[in-house]
Short mmCIF file of C-alpha atoms and ligand atoms in Angstrom, two decimals:
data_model
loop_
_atom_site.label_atom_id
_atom_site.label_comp_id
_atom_site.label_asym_id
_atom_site.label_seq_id
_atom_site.Cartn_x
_atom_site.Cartn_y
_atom_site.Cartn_z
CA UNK I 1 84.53 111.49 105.98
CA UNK I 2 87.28 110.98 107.84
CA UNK I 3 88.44 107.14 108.38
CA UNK I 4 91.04 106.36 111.18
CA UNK I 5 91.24 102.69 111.33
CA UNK I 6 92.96 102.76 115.38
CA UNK I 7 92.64 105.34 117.78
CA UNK I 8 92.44 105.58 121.47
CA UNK I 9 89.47 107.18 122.40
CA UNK I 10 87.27 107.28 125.60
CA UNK I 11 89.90 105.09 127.96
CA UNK I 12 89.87 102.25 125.33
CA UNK I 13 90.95 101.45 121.87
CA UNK I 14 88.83 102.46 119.51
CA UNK I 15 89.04 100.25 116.07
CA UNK I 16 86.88 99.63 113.10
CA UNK I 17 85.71 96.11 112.54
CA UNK I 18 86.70 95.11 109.55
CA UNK I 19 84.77 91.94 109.48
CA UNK I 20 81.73 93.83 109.70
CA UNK I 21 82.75 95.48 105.91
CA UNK I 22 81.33 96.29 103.56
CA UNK I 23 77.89 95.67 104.83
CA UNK I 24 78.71 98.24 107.91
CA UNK I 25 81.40 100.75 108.87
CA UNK I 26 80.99 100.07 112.71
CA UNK I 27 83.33 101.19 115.06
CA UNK I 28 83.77 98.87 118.16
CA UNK I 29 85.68 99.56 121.92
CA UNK I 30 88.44 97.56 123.39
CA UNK I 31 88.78 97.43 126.92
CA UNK I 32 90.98 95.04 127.88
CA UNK I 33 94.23 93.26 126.35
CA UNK I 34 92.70 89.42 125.61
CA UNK I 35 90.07 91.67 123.55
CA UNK I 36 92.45 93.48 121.45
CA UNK I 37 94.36 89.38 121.30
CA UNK I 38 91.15 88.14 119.90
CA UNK I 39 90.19 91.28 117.33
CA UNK I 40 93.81 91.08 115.99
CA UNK I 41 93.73 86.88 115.71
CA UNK I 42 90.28 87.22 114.12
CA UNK I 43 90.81 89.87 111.79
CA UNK I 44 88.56 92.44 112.87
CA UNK I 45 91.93 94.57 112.70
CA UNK I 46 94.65 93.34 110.44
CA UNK I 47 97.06 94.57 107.67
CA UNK I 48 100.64 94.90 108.99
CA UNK I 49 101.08 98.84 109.54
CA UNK I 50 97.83 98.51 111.77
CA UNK I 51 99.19 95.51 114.07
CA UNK I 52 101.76 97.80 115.11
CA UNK I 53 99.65 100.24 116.76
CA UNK I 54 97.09 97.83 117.85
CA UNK I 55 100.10 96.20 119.19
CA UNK I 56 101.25 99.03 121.25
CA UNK I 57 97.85 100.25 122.11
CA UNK I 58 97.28 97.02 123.53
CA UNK I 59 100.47 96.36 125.36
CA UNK I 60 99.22 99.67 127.54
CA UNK I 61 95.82 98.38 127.63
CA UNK I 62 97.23 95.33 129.72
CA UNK I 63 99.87 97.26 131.20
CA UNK I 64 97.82 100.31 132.63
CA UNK I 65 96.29 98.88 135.75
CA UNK I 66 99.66 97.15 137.10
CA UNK I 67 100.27 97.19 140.76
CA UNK I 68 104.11 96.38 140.06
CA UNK I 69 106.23 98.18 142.57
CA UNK I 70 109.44 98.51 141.04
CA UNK I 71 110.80 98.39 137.72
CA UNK I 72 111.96 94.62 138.35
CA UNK I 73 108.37 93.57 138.57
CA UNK I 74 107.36 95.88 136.12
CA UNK I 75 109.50 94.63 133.25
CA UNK I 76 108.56 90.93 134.27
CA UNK I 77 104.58 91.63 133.58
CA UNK I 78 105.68 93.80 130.69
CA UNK I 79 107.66 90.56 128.97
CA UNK I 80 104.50 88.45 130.04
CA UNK I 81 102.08 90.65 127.90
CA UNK I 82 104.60 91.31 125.26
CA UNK I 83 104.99 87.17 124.92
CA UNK I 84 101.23 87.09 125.21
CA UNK I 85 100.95 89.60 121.78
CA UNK I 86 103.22 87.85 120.03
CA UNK I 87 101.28 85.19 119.93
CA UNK I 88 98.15 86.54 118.16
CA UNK I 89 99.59 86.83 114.60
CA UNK I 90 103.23 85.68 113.33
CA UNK I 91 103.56 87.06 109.89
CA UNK I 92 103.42 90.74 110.03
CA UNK I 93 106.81 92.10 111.09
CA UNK I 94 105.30 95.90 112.54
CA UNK I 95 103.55 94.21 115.13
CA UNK I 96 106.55 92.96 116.17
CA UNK I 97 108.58 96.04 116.12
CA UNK I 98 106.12 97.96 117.69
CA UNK I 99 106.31 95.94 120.64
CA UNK I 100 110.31 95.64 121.00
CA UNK I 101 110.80 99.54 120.12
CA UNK I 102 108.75 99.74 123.68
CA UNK I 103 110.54 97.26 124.99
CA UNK I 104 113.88 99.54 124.60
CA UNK I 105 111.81 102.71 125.57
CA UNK I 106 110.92 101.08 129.05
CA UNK I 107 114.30 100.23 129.22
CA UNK I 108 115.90 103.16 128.78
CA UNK I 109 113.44 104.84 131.47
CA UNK I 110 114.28 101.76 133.93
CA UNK I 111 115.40 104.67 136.76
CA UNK I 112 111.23 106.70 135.98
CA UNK I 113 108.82 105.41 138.43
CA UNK I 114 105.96 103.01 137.35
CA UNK I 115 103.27 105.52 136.65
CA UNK I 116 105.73 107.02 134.27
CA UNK I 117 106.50 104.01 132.55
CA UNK I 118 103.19 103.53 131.37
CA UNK I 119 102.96 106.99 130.17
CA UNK I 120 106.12 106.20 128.27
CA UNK I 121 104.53 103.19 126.65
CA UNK I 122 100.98 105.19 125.44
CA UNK I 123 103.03 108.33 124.27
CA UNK I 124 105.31 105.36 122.54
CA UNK I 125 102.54 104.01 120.74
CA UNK I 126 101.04 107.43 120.17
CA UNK I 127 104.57 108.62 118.36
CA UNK I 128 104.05 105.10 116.19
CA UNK I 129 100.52 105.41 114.98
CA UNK I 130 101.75 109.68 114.09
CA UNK I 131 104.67 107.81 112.05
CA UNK I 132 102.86 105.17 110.60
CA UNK I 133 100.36 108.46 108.86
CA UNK I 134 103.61 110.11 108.16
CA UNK I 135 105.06 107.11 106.11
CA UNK I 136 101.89 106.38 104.61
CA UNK I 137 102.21 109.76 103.03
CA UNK I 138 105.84 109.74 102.10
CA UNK I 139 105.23 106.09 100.24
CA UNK I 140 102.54 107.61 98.41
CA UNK I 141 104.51 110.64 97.39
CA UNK I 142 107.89 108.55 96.10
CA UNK I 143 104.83 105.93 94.83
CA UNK I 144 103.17 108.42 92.70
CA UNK I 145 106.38 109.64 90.53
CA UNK I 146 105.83 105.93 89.12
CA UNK I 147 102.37 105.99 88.13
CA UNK I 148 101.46 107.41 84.82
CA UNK I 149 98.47 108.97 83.97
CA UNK I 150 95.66 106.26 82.23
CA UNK I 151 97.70 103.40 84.18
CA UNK I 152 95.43 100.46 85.28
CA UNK I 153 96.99 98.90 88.29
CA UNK I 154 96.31 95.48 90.05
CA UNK I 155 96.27 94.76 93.59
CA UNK I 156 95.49 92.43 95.76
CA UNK I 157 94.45 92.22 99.29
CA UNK I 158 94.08 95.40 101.20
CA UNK I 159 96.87 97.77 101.79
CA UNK I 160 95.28 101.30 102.55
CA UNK I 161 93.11 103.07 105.22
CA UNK I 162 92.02 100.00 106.89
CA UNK I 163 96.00 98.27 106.87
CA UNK I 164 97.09 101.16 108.29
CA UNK I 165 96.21 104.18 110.56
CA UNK I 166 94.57 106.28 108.21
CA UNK I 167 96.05 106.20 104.36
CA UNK I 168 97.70 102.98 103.15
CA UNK I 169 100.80 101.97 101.66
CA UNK I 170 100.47 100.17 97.94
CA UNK I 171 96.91 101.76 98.14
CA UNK I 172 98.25 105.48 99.89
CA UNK I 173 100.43 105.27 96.21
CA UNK I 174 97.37 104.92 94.16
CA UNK I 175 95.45 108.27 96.19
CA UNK I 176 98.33 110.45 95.57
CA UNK I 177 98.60 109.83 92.23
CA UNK I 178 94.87 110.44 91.96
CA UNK I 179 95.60 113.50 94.26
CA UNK I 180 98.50 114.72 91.84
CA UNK I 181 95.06 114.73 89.22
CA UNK I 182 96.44 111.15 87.08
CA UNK I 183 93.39 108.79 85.98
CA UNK I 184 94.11 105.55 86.65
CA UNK I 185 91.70 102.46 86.69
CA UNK I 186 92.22 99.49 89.38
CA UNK I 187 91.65 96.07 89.31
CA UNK I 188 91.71 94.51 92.60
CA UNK I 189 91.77 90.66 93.23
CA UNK I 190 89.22 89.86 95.73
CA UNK I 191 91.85 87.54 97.84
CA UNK I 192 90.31 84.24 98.84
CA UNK I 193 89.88 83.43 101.04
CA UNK I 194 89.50 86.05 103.84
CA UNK I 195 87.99 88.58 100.75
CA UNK I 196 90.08 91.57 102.28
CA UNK I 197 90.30 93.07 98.20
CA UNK I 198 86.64 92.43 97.76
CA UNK I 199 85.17 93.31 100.99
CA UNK I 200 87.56 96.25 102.09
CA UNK I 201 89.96 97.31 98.95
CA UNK I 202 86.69 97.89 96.73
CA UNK I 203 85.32 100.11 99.64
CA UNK I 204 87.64 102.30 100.16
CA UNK I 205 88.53 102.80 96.69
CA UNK I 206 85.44 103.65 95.59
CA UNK I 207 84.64 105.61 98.90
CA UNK I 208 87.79 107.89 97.21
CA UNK I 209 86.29 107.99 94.05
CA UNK I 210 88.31 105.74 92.26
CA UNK I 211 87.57 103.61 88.94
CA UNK I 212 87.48 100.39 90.49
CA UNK I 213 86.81 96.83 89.29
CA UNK I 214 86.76 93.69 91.04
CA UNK I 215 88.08 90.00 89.75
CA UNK I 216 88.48 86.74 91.19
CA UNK I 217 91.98 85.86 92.10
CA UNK I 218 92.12 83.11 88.39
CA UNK I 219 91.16 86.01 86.19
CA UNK I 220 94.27 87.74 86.77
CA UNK I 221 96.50 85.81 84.10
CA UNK I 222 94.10 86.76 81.35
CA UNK I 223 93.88 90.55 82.09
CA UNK I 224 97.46 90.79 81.80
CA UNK I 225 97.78 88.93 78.64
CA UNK I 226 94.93 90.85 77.22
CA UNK I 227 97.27 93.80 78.28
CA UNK I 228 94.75 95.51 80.21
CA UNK I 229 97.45 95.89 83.12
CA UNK I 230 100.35 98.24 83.17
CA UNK I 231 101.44 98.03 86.86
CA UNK I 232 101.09 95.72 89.85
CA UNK I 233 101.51 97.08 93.14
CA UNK I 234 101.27 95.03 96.21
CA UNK I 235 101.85 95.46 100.18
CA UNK I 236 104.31 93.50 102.31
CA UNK I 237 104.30 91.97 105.86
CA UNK I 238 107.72 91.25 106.13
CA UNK I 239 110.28 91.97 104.27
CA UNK I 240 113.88 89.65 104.40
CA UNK I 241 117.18 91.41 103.63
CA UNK I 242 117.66 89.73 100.06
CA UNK I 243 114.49 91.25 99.69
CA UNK I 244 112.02 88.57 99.70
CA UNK I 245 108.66 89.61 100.47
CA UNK I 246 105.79 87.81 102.54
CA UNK I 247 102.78 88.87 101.54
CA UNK I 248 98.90 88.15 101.00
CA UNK I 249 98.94 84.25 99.91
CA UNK I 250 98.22 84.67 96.19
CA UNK I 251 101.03 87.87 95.82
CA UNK I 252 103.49 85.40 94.43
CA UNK I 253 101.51 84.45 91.21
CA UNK I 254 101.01 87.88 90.77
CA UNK I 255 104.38 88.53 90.97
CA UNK I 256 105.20 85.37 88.11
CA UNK I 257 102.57 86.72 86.28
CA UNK I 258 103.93 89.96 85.68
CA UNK I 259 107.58 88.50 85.07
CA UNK I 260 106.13 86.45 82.26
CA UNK I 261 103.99 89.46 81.19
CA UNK I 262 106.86 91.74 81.46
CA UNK I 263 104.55 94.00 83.61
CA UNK I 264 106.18 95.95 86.58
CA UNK I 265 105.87 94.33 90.18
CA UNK I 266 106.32 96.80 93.05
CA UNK I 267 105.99 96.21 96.56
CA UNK I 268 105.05 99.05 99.01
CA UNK I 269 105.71 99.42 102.73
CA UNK I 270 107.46 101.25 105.62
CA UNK I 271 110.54 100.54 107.12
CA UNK I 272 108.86 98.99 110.04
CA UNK I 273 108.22 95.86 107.78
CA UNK I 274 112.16 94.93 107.48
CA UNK I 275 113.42 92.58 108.97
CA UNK I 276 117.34 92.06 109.32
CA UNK I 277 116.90 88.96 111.63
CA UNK I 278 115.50 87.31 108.29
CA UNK I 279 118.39 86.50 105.63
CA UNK I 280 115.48 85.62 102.87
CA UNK I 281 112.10 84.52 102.61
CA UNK I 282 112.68 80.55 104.32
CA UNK I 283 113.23 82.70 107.35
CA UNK I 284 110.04 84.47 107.22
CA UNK I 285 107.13 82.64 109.97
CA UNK I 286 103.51 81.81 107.51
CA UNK I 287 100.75 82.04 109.35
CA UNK I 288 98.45 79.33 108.99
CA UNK I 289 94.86 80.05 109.75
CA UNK I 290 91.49 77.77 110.01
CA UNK I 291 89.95 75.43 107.74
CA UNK I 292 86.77 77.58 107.87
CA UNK I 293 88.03 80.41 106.34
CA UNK I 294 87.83 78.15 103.31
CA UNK I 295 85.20 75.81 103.74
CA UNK I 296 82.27 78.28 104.86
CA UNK I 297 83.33 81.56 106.21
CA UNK I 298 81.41 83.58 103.62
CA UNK I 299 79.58 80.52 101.82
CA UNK I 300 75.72 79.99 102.64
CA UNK I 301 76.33 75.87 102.69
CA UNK I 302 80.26 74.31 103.06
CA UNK I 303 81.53 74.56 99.67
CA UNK I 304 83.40 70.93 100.53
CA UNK I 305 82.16 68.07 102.74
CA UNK I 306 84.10 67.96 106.76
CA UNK I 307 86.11 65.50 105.74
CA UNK I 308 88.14 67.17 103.35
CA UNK I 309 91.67 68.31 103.86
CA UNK I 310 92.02 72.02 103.64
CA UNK I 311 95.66 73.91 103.59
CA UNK I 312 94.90 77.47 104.63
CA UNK I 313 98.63 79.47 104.21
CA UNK I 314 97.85 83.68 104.76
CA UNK I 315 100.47 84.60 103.71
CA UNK I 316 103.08 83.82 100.77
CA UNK I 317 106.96 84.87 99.70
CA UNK I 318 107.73 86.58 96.72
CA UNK I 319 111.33 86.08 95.70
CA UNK I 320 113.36 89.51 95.50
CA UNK I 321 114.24 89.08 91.63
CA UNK I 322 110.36 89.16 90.77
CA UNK I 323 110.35 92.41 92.55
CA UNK I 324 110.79 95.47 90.41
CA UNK I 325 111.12 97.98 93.49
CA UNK I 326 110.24 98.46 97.06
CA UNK I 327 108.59 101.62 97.68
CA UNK I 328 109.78 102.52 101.12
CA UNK I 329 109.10 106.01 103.00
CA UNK I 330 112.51 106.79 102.45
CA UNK I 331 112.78 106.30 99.30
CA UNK I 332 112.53 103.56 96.26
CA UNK I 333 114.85 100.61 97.01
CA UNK I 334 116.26 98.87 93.98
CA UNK I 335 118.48 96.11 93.16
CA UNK I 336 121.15 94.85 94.32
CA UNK I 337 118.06 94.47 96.92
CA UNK I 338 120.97 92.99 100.17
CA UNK I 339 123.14 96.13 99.91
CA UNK I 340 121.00 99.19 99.22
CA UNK I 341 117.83 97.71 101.93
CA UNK I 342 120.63 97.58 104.26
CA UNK I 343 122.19 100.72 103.09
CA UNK I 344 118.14 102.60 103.24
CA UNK I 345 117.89 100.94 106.95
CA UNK I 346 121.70 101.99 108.00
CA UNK I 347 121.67 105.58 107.24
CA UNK I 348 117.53 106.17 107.15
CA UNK I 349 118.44 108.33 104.26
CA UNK I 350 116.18 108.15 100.88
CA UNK I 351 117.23 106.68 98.21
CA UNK I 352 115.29 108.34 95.06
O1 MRU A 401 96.00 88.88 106.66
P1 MRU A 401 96.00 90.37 106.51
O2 MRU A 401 94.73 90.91 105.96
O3 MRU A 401 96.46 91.08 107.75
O4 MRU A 401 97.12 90.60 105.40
C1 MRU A 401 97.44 91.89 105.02
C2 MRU A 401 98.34 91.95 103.86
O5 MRU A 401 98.79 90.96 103.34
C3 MRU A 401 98.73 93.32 103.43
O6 MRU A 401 99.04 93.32 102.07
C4 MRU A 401 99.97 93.76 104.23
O7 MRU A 401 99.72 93.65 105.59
C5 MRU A 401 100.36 95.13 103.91
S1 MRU A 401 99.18 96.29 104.53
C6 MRU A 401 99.67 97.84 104.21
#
């Protein structure tokens, strides 16, 4: 079976919703911009690689039915929408890009006349959810050379088909190698407190066959000093130019953990998650999401009483010296982290 997380299909975007998982594999339609808003803010689609076509898809969802009459009032409702996107999620730097890389293809078009610029914007986003498969694939290939057969790998969160169009990045590493005919054995932390390892990682791994165990986010610590973990490979939603990595809240103990262990730490991700505007990690935005999620979200009865004062960070930084390599889809970026990310983003050529 073939899984494509986005798509536009039938006039509307097409998504699965990942809240739904693992109970269902439904696929739901978006029809209208403050729709798409509301599936991204509530998670129904998430994982950075995946904002950035749900981004784009839904910038031309709002965009489609303008009656702007020149490119002056075009731009002006573009900006509007774009602002209005921006808003849904802060953490993940693709969705981001996505947006501004349409920005510059409107604006390079400023002379085409209106209908064209929304066919600029679709084919746009069209050319970014082709790439995104592309990268996927090319992460997975430079991945694999790492990964030796028997390995056991950790992971946390969820970082494959449902992150991304239609493969995954940390988790597109672990099918190649499979693909290339390795055995290799996962555990995968079930990532309180939205559950995205337990509810989606476990799917899809198993749905491709692999040997796949889950663990509560504490039991971590003891499988590595029982050495049951070789390798720990992790996604990234932004990535700073010294190299430090947002990420799934709970990444950065994983990350300690394997310093202390003396267990490799990689982080996996395309281009489209750097960001240059971001010296290190204090510059990186942490989303902060609703109590809920941690009081009751997937709890029959509140596991604490209302009055009790809940911090609910998404996302966490991983200093770059915890990081043993960034698996990029140009290649595997190593240290000195500042001068060969900027040397990988500079000359887009692959570092191996
Ligand atoms: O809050 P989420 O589920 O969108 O967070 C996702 C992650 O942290 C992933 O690890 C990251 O986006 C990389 S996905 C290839």
């Amino acid at each position: 079976m073939y899984i494509q997380t986005i798509a536009w299909k039938d006039n509307a975007i097409r998504i699965i919703d990942q809240n739904k998982l693992p109970q269902k594999l439904k696929y739901i339609y978006i029809k209208d911009i403050s729709s798409l808003w509301k599936a991204i803010k509530i998670m129904q689609i998430r994982g950075a690689p995946a904002l950035a076509g749900a981004a784009g898809l839904g910038l031309y969802l709002g965009i489609k039915e303008s009656k702007a009459k020149n490119f002056g009032q075009f731009i002006k409702e573009l900006d509007r929408l774009i602002r209005y996107l921006s808003m849904s999620r802060p953490t993940a730097r693709n969705l981001f890009w996505a947006l501004e890389r349409i920005r510059k293809k409107v604006l390079k078009h400023k002379k085409n006349p209106v209908f064209e610029l929304k066919k600029i914007i679709f084919n746009e986003t069209q050319k970014i959810i082709l790439e995104d498969k592309i990268a996927c694939r090319r992460i997975g290939e430079f991945g694999a050379r790492l990964i030796k057969d028997n390995d056991t790998i950790l992971t946390i969160c969820n970082t494959g088909i449902f992150a991304t169009i239609d493969y995954g990045t940390a988790l597109g590493i672990i099918y190649r190698a499979k693909e290339k005919g390795k055995y290799i054995k996962v555990y995968v932390c079930e990532t309180r407190p939205m559950l995205q390892g337990a509810r989606l990682t476990t799917w899809e791994l198993k749905h491709k066959g692999l040997d796949v165990t889950l663990i509560c986010d504490s039991m971590a610590a003891y499988l590595m000093q029982k050495k049951k973990i070789n390798k720990v490979i992790v996604g990234a939603d932004r990535v700073a130019i010294n190299g430090d990595t947002a990420n799934k809240i709970g990444t950065y103990n994983l990350a300690v953990l394997s310093f202390y262990h003396r267990i490799p730490f990689y982080v996996a991700c395309p281009l489209s998650t750097f960001d240059l505007s971001c010296k290190d990690g204090g510059d990186i935005p942490i989303e902060q999401r609703s109590v809920k999620e941690v009081r009751e979200l997937f709890f029959k009865k509140p596991i604490a009483k209302k009055n009790i004062k809940i911090f609910n960070p998404a996302f966490d930084i991983t200093p770059h010296n915890l990081i043993t390599a960034i698996i990029t889809d140009k290649g595997i970026i190593k240290k000195p982290y500042k001068k060969n990310i900027l040397r990988i983003i500079k000359n887009k050529n692959a570092i191996k």
